[in-house]
């Protein structure tokens, strides 16, 4: 049986697709056969972030409707042969997704894969609800920003009431916090919500902090998940996230940022 | 705290994060009170009001339905304020 992970946030533009691509790649690189599914029907972007946009022939909706088999629609990743991408349809509207259809596809994938990563669209409509419905684990992607934290809290409410696990009274979805676009220098100067502030409000298990990093844009420009950029802080932070998720103990990094020469000289917290 | 941090922190514009946190705490606490409430509450409130109005002419906002949940029990509290008859203020608590 596969473990189903939903990457969700409520708010748009916080890094759900970047995160989905990175953790799916990370899990596959660790030797786990992984599928990553784009639930954003009509506005697919995972294919671009994964760099497989020109290889899309069939999509998730085609599989749900029986117009293509799962094997026809799954795209094997060019960097890792344990990673497969199931793209969303760009032409249909989101009503083409059905709970029964999504369940059928996830069940079939479960036979063959260890992890299924569901990249949720923004918002709390059908696509987002279906992305989280069958989940076992949820990665809540949050920016240190007031509207993102509020939306994350809203998503927590939905996860605990509108998922399959909630409906059939199973153990609840395991929720993890992932803080992205964290700028420690702005936190230090009191301009940005700190990790502690966010934790105080959401009280979730922290899986990792992804620092604001130029390498994220570079990676998406190139169509390679940022986790493959092992030199970048964001890449390393995502690698830590995957390791922690798989049970490794890793101290949190990138909370305090790099110390400049002057900061070292004058002291400052480490 | 280093000397630099001290000067940085003393700039008044740079304290906006604590304001953000304060606003969020209030907002989130408020929104959580609505979470997990049964979705039939507004409909229940409307239908109850319709029934009561058959007998007593009460205002639209004269009825409040409160749902509270703690670890082992759920409480549905209904509060109906009847209109003034002469000078008596009668409140019916169910």
GROMACS .gro file of C-alpha atoms in nm:
model
  364
    1UNK     CA    1   0.000   0.000   0.000
    2UNK     CA    2   0.125   0.343  -0.090
    3UNK     CA    3   0.136   0.632   0.151
    4UNK     CA    4  -0.061   0.925   0.008
    5UNK     CA    5   0.077   1.273   0.079
    6UNK     CA    6  -0.112   1.592  -0.001
    7UNK     CA    7   0.079   1.917  -0.041
    8UNK     CA    8  -0.167   2.191   0.040
    9UNK     CA    9  -0.189   2.550   0.165
   10UNK     CA   10  -0.518   2.717   0.080
   11UNK     CA   11  -0.336   3.025  -0.043
   12UNK     CA   12  -0.183   3.035  -0.389
   13UNK     CA   13   0.177   3.110  -0.473
   14UNK     CA   14   0.331   2.984  -0.151
   15UNK     CA   15   0.527   2.701  -0.311
   16UNK     CA   16   0.299   2.395  -0.327
   17UNK     CA   17   0.414   2.282  -0.671
   18UNK     CA   18   0.780   2.357  -0.596
   19UNK     CA   19   0.742   2.153  -0.277
   20UNK     CA   20   0.555   1.867  -0.446
   21UNK     CA   21   0.821   1.840  -0.714
   22UNK     CA   22   1.104   1.857  -0.461
   23UNK     CA   23   0.974   1.604  -0.212
   24UNK     CA   24   0.858   1.361  -0.482
   25UNK     CA   25   1.207   1.374  -0.632
   26UNK     CA   26   1.362   1.343  -0.285
   27UNK     CA   27   1.158   1.033  -0.200
   28UNK     CA   28   1.242   0.873  -0.534
   29UNK     CA   29   1.611   0.954  -0.494
   30UNK     CA   30   1.601   0.774  -0.161
   31UNK     CA   31   1.491   0.463  -0.346
   32UNK     CA   32   1.114   0.483  -0.301
   33UNK     CA   33   0.900   0.443  -0.610
   34UNK     CA   34   0.698   0.764  -0.615
   35UNK     CA   35   0.421   0.916  -0.826
   36UNK     CA   36   0.338   1.286  -0.819
   37UNK     CA   37  -0.007   1.396  -0.935
   38UNK     CA   38  -0.114   1.743  -1.043
   39UNK     CA   39  -0.467   1.814  -0.916
   40UNK     CA   40  -0.482   2.163  -1.066
   41UNK     CA   41  -0.712   2.083  -1.357
   42UNK     CA   42  -0.715   2.364  -1.611
   43UNK     CA   43  -0.406   2.533  -1.467
   44UNK     CA   44  -0.146   2.260  -1.464
   45UNK     CA   45   0.209   2.360  -1.384
   46UNK     CA   46   0.371   2.059  -1.225
   47UNK     CA   47   0.477   1.940  -1.573
   48UNK     CA   48   0.676   2.263  -1.618
   49UNK     CA   49   0.843   2.242  -1.277
   50UNK     CA   50   0.934   1.879  -1.348
   51UNK     CA   51   1.051   1.968  -1.698
   52UNK     CA   52   0.827   1.717  -1.877
   53UNK     CA   53   0.577   1.955  -2.039
   54UNK     CA   54   0.660   1.838  -2.390
   55UNK     CA   55   0.611   1.475  -2.305
   56UNK     CA   56   0.250   1.506  -2.187
   57UNK     CA   57   0.022   1.295  -2.407
   58UNK     CA   58  -0.252   1.174  -2.174
   59UNK     CA   59  -0.351   1.319  -1.839
   60UNK     CA   60  -0.522   1.245  -1.508
   61UNK     CA   61  -0.871   1.315  -1.647
   62UNK     CA   62  -0.812   1.083  -1.944
   63UNK     CA   63  -0.730   0.806  -1.696
   64UNK     CA   64  -1.036   0.881  -1.480
   65UNK     CA   65  -1.258   0.871  -1.789
   66UNK     CA   66  -1.103   0.550  -1.918
   67UNK     CA   67  -0.967   0.721  -2.230
   68UNK     CA   68  -0.612   0.614  -2.145
   69UNK     CA   69  -0.453   0.362  -1.914
   70UNK     CA   70  -0.251   0.472  -1.615
   71UNK     CA   71   0.067   0.343  -1.779
   72UNK     CA   72  -0.002   0.551  -2.089
   73UNK     CA   73  -0.051   0.869  -1.887
   74UNK     CA   74   0.234   0.834  -1.636
   75UNK     CA   75   0.552   1.013  -1.743
   76UNK     CA   76   0.878   0.870  -1.619
   77UNK     CA   77   1.105   1.143  -1.485
   78UNK     CA   78   1.418   1.217  -1.687
   79UNK     CA   79   1.641   1.240  -1.378
   80UNK     CA   80   1.517   0.952  -1.171
   81UNK     CA   81   1.361   0.632  -1.296
   82UNK     CA   82   1.170   0.569  -0.972
   83UNK     CA   83   0.970   0.890  -1.018
   84UNK     CA   84   0.656   0.924  -1.232
   85UNK     CA   85   0.443   1.228  -1.305
   86UNK     CA   86   0.069   1.224  -1.369
   87UNK     CA   87  -0.016   1.562  -1.524
   88UNK     CA   88  -0.348   1.743  -1.488
   89UNK     CA   89  -0.563   1.817  -1.788
   90UNK     CA   90  -0.514   2.165  -1.927
   91UNK     CA   91  -0.834   2.177  -2.131
   92UNK     CA   92  -1.104   2.035  -1.905
   93UNK     CA   93  -1.258   2.217  -1.615
   94UNK     CA   94  -1.224   2.100  -1.258
   95UNK     CA   95  -1.565   1.933  -1.256
   96UNK     CA   96  -1.405   1.656  -1.461
   97UNK     CA   97  -1.257   1.526  -1.135
   98UNK     CA   98  -1.481   1.296  -0.937
   99UNK     CA   99  -1.427   1.151  -0.594
  100UNK     CA  100  -1.491   0.801  -0.720
  101UNK     CA  101  -1.260   0.849  -1.020
  102UNK     CA  102  -0.976   0.992  -0.810
  103UNK     CA  103  -1.018   0.706  -0.564
  104UNK     CA  104  -0.995   0.450  -0.844
  105UNK     CA  105  -0.673   0.601  -0.985
  106UNK     CA  106  -0.512   0.628  -0.639
  107UNK     CA  107  -0.604   0.268  -0.564
  108UNK     CA  108  -0.446   0.146  -0.885
  109UNK     CA  109  -0.132   0.355  -0.820
  110UNK     CA  110  -0.114   0.221  -0.464
  111UNK     CA  111  -0.047  -0.129  -0.592
  112UNK     CA  112   0.272  -0.026  -0.763
  113UNK     CA  113   0.405   0.279  -0.576
  114UNK     CA  114   0.536   0.348  -0.227
  115UNK     CA  115   0.448   0.716  -0.214
  116UNK     CA  116   0.188   0.920  -0.400
  117UNK     CA  117   0.231   1.296  -0.377
  118UNK     CA  118  -0.083   1.498  -0.453
  119UNK     CA  119  -0.009   1.855  -0.560
  120UNK     CA  120  -0.319   2.048  -0.455
  121UNK     CA  121  -0.448   2.355  -0.635
  122UNK     CA  122  -0.496   2.674  -0.433
  123UNK     CA  123  -0.835   2.749  -0.286
  124UNK     CA  124  -1.084   2.522  -0.113
  125UNK     CA  125  -1.283   2.407  -0.412
  126UNK     CA  126  -1.324   2.071  -0.574
  127UNK     CA  127  -0.966   2.012  -0.689
  128UNK     CA  128  -0.824   2.103  -0.349
  129UNK     CA  129  -1.084   1.896  -0.165
  130UNK     CA  130  -1.019   1.590  -0.379
  131UNK     CA  131  -0.641   1.628  -0.349
  132UNK     CA  132  -0.668   1.597   0.029
  133UNK     CA  133  -0.962   1.357   0.050
  134UNK     CA  134  -0.767   1.031   0.034
  135UNK     CA  135  -0.450   1.159   0.203
  136UNK     CA  136  -0.263   0.985   0.484
  137UNK     CA  137  -0.023   1.273   0.543
  138UNK     CA  138  -0.053   1.644   0.473
  139UNK     CA  139   0.229   1.890   0.415
  140UNK     CA  140   0.096   2.237   0.497
  141UNK     CA  141   0.304   2.486   0.301
  142UNK     CA  142   0.304   2.824   0.474
  143UNK     CA  143   0.480   3.152   0.406
  144UNK     CA  144   0.571   3.374   0.701
  145UNK     CA  145   0.294   3.605   0.598
  146UNK     CA  146  -0.039   3.683   0.760
  147UNK     CA  147  -0.279   3.565   0.488
  148UNK     CA  148  -0.086   3.244   0.430
  149UNK     CA  149  -0.095   3.150   0.799
  150UNK     CA  150  -0.466   3.220   0.817
  151UNK     CA  151  -0.537   3.008   0.509
  152UNK     CA  152  -0.322   2.728   0.647
  153UNK     CA  153  -0.531   2.726   0.961
  154UNK     CA  154  -0.843   2.706   0.748
  155UNK     CA  155  -0.697   2.408   0.561
  156UNK     CA  156  -0.631   2.234   0.893
  157UNK     CA  157  -1.002   2.261   0.966
  158UNK     CA  158  -1.087   2.107   0.629
  159UNK     CA  159  -0.830   1.829   0.669
  160UNK     CA  160  -0.982   1.730   1.000
  161UNK     CA  161  -1.341   1.730   0.881
  162UNK     CA  162  -1.367   1.664   0.508
  163UNK     CA  163  -1.115   1.388   0.443
  164UNK     CA  164  -1.188   1.020   0.396
  165UNK     CA  165  -1.012   0.945   0.723
  166UNK     CA  166  -1.240   1.189   0.904
  167UNK     CA  167  -1.551   1.050   0.737
  168UNK     CA  168  -1.484   0.686   0.820
  169UNK     CA  169  -1.344   0.766   1.166
  170UNK     CA  170  -0.994   0.639   1.101
  171UNK     CA  171  -0.683   0.796   1.254
  172UNK     CA  172  -0.668   1.156   1.136
  173UNK     CA  173  -0.440   1.273   0.858
  174UNK     CA  174  -0.090   1.339   0.995
  175UNK     CA  175  -0.024   1.709   0.945
  176UNK     CA  176   0.321   1.858   0.899
  177UNK     CA  177   0.427   2.220   0.867
  178UNK     CA  178   0.663   2.339   0.597
  179UNK     CA  179   0.758   2.706   0.614
  180UNK     CA  180   0.875   2.835   0.278
  181UNK     CA  181   1.027   3.164   0.157
  182UNK     CA  182   1.171   3.225   0.502
  183UNK     CA  183   1.396   3.528   0.523
  184UNK     CA  184   1.583   3.511   0.852
  185UNK     CA  185   1.729   3.860   0.822
  186UNK     CA  186   1.382   4.011   0.793
  187UNK     CA  187   1.266   3.797   1.086
  188UNK     CA  188   1.556   3.927   1.293
  189UNK     CA  189   1.467   4.287   1.220
  190UNK     CA  190   1.106   4.225   1.320
  191UNK     CA  191   0.960   4.267   0.972
  192UNK     CA  192   0.855   3.907   0.919
  193UNK     CA  193   0.668   3.652   1.129
  194UNK     CA  194   0.917   3.420   1.293
  195UNK     CA  195   0.905   3.043   1.297
  196UNK     CA  196   0.802   3.057   1.664
  197UNK     CA  197   0.516   3.295   1.581
  198UNK     CA  198   0.385   3.058   1.313
  199UNK     CA  199   0.430   2.754   1.537
  200UNK     CA  200   0.247   2.928   1.819
  201UNK     CA  201  -0.055   2.982   1.598
  202UNK     CA  202  -0.065   2.658   1.399
  203UNK     CA  203   0.103   2.420   1.649
  204UNK     CA  204   0.208   2.161   1.395
  205UNK     CA  205   0.507   1.932   1.373
  206UNK     CA  206   0.769   2.123   1.177
  207UNK     CA  207   0.912   1.928   0.886
  208UNK     CA  208   1.139   2.203   0.762
  209UNK     CA  209   1.211   2.563   0.682
  210UNK     CA  210   1.288   2.648   0.322
  211UNK     CA  211   1.481   2.974   0.307
  212UNK     CA  212   1.399   3.234   0.044
  213UNK     CA  213   1.641   3.141  -0.230
  214UNK     CA  214   1.718   3.248  -0.584
  215UNK     CA  215   1.780   2.888  -0.673
  216UNK     CA  216   1.406   2.814  -0.661
  217UNK     CA  217   1.340   3.039  -0.961
  218UNK     CA  218   1.647   2.910  -1.140
  219UNK     CA  219   1.528   2.553  -1.087
  220UNK     CA  220   1.180   2.626  -1.222
  221UNK     CA  221   1.332   2.810  -1.519
  222UNK     CA  222   1.524   2.494  -1.598
  223UNK     CA  223   1.248   2.248  -1.520
  224UNK     CA  224   1.444   2.057  -1.258
  225UNK     CA  225   1.315   2.023  -0.901
  226UNK     CA  226   1.524   2.245  -0.672
  227UNK     CA  227   1.617   1.949  -0.451
  228UNK     CA  228   1.855   1.839  -0.728
  229UNK     CA  229   2.052   2.161  -0.677
  230UNK     CA  230   2.247   2.021  -0.386
  231UNK     CA  231   2.456   2.334  -0.349
  232UNK     CA  232   2.159   2.559  -0.288
  233UNK     CA  233   2.015   2.621   0.056
  234UNK     CA  234   1.662   2.551  -0.067
  235UNK     CA  235   1.777   2.222  -0.219
  236UNK     CA  236   1.946   2.118   0.105
  237UNK     CA  237   1.645   2.226   0.308
  238UNK     CA  238   1.415   2.008   0.096
  239UNK     CA  239   1.657   1.716   0.128
  240UNK     CA  240   1.633   1.758   0.507
  241UNK     CA  241   1.253   1.765   0.483
  242UNK     CA  242   1.246   1.433   0.299
  243UNK     CA  243   1.493   1.278   0.544
  244UNK     CA  244   1.287   1.394   0.843
  245UNK     CA  245   0.968   1.267   0.686
  246UNK     CA  246   1.133   0.928   0.645
  247UNK     CA  247   1.221   0.929   1.014
  248UNK     CA  248   1.579   1.056   1.019
  249UNK     CA  249   1.675   1.297   1.293
  250UNK     CA  250   1.808   1.619   1.144
  251UNK     CA  251   1.849   1.945   1.329
  252UNK     CA  252   1.663   2.235   1.168
  253UNK     CA  253   1.880   2.460   0.956
  254UNK     CA  254   1.837   2.797   0.785
  255UNK     CA  255   1.650   2.950   1.079
  256UNK     CA  256   1.918   3.204   1.149
  257UNK     CA  257   2.064   3.253   0.807
  258UNK     CA  258   2.425   3.302   0.717
  259UNK     CA  259   2.628   3.521   0.942
  260UNK     CA  260   2.794   3.806   0.765
  261UNK     CA  261   3.133   3.934   0.864
  262UNK     CA  262   2.995   4.231   1.058
  263UNK     CA  263   2.735   4.022   1.237
  264UNK     CA  264   3.006   3.777   1.345
  265UNK     CA  265   3.215   4.066   1.460
  266UNK     CA  266   2.946   4.230   1.666
  267UNK     CA  267   2.811   3.907   1.806
  268UNK     CA  268   2.450   3.821   1.743
  269UNK     CA  269   2.249   3.510   1.802
  270UNK     CA  270   2.347   3.187   1.639
  271UNK     CA  271   2.161   4.061   2.100
  272UNK     CA  272   2.437   4.238   1.917
  273UNK     CA  273   2.489   4.609   1.898
  274UNK     CA  274   2.372   4.607   1.538
  275UNK     CA  275   2.051   4.425   1.626
  276UNK     CA  276   1.983   4.682   1.892
  277UNK     CA  277   1.999   4.970   1.647
  278UNK     CA  278   1.801   4.780   1.391
  279UNK     CA  279   1.527   4.691   1.637
  280UNK     CA  280   1.494   5.048   1.753
  281UNK     CA  281   1.364   5.157   1.414
  282UNK     CA  282   0.992   5.189   1.467
  283UNK     CA  283   0.882   5.064   1.123
  284UNK     CA  284   1.048   4.729   1.173
  285UNK     CA  285   0.811   4.600   1.441
  286UNK     CA  286   0.536   4.503   1.203
  287UNK     CA  287   0.581   4.128   1.260
  288UNK     CA  288   0.452   4.150   1.617
  289UNK     CA  289   0.149   4.339   1.491
  290UNK     CA  290   0.091   4.066   1.232
  291UNK     CA  291   0.112   3.800   1.501
  292UNK     CA  292  -0.131   3.980   1.727
  293UNK     CA  293  -0.385   4.023   1.445
  294UNK     CA  294  -0.348   3.661   1.344
  295UNK     CA  295  -0.396   3.527   1.695
  296UNK     CA  296  -0.724   3.713   1.735
  297UNK     CA  297  -0.848   3.622   1.389
  298UNK     CA  298  -0.756   3.257   1.404
  299UNK     CA  299  -0.908   3.214   1.750
  300UNK     CA  300  -1.230   3.369   1.621
  301UNK     CA  301  -1.240   3.155   1.307
  302UNK     CA  302  -1.173   2.837   1.501
  303UNK     CA  303  -1.492   2.885   1.698
  304UNK     CA  304  -1.682   2.827   1.374
  305UNK     CA  305  -1.482   2.521   1.284
  306UNK     CA  306  -1.641   2.179   1.324
  307UNK     CA  307  -1.980   2.328   1.384
  308UNK     CA  308  -2.250   2.126   1.217
  309UNK     CA  309  -2.346   2.280   0.885
  310UNK     CA  310  -2.717   2.249   0.966
  311UNK     CA  311  -2.701   2.526   1.228
  312UNK     CA  312  -2.816   2.816   1.007
  313UNK     CA  313  -3.102   2.607   0.868
  314UNK     CA  314  -3.199   2.492   1.218
  315UNK     CA  315  -3.199   2.851   1.334
  316UNK     CA  316  -3.421   2.958   1.045
  317UNK     CA  317  -3.672   2.676   1.093
  318UNK     CA  318  -3.693   2.731   1.468
  319UNK     CA  319  -3.757   3.096   1.407
  320UNK     CA  320  -4.037   3.009   1.164
  321UNK     CA  321  -4.204   2.784   1.422
  322UNK     CA  322  -4.175   3.042   1.700
  323UNK     CA  323  -4.313   3.310   1.475
  324UNK     CA  324  -4.632   3.112   1.432
  325UNK     CA  325  -4.706   3.186   1.795
  326UNK     CA  326  -4.504   3.489   1.895
  327UNK     CA  327  -4.395   3.780   1.688
  328UNK     CA  328  -4.021   3.783   1.748
  329UNK     CA  329  -3.747   3.967   1.565
  330UNK     CA  330  -3.515   3.802   1.315
  331UNK     CA  331  -3.222   3.832   1.553
  332UNK     CA  332  -3.413   3.728   1.864
  333UNK     CA  333  -3.286   3.375   1.844
  334UNK     CA  334  -2.931   3.256   1.890
  335UNK     CA  335  -2.811   2.903   1.845
  336UNK     CA  336  -2.481   2.815   2.006
  337UNK     CA  337  -2.291   2.498   1.950
  338UNK     CA  338  -2.009   2.406   2.184
  339UNK     CA  339  -1.785   2.110   2.178
  340UNK     CA  340  -1.539   1.982   2.431
  341UNK     CA  341  -1.369   1.649   2.475
  342UNK     CA  342  -1.665   1.436   2.567
  343UNK     CA  343  -1.979   1.632   2.499
  344UNK     CA  344  -2.148   1.856   2.250
  345UNK     CA  345  -2.387   2.122   2.371
  346UNK     CA  346  -2.652   2.290   2.165
  347UNK     CA  347  -2.772   2.602   2.337
  348UNK     CA  348  -3.080   2.781   2.219
  349UNK     CA  349  -3.164   3.130   2.337
  350UNK     CA  350  -3.486   3.302   2.236
  351UNK     CA  351  -3.570   3.653   2.346
  352UNK     CA  352  -3.941   3.717   2.350
  353UNK     CA  353  -4.064   4.069   2.281
  354UNK     CA  354  -4.160   4.307   2.563
  355UNK     CA  355  -4.506   4.264   2.702
  356UNK     CA  356  -4.582   4.579   2.895
  357UNK     CA  357  -4.270   4.614   3.103
  358UNK     CA  358  -4.176   4.251   3.151
  359UNK     CA  359  -3.871   4.117   2.974
  360UNK     CA  360  -3.926   3.750   2.932
  361UNK     CA  361  -3.654   3.521   2.819
  362UNK     CA  362  -3.723   3.165   2.728
  363UNK     CA  363  -3.430   2.935   2.781
  364UNK     CA  364  -3.436   2.588   2.633
   0.00000   0.00000   0.00000
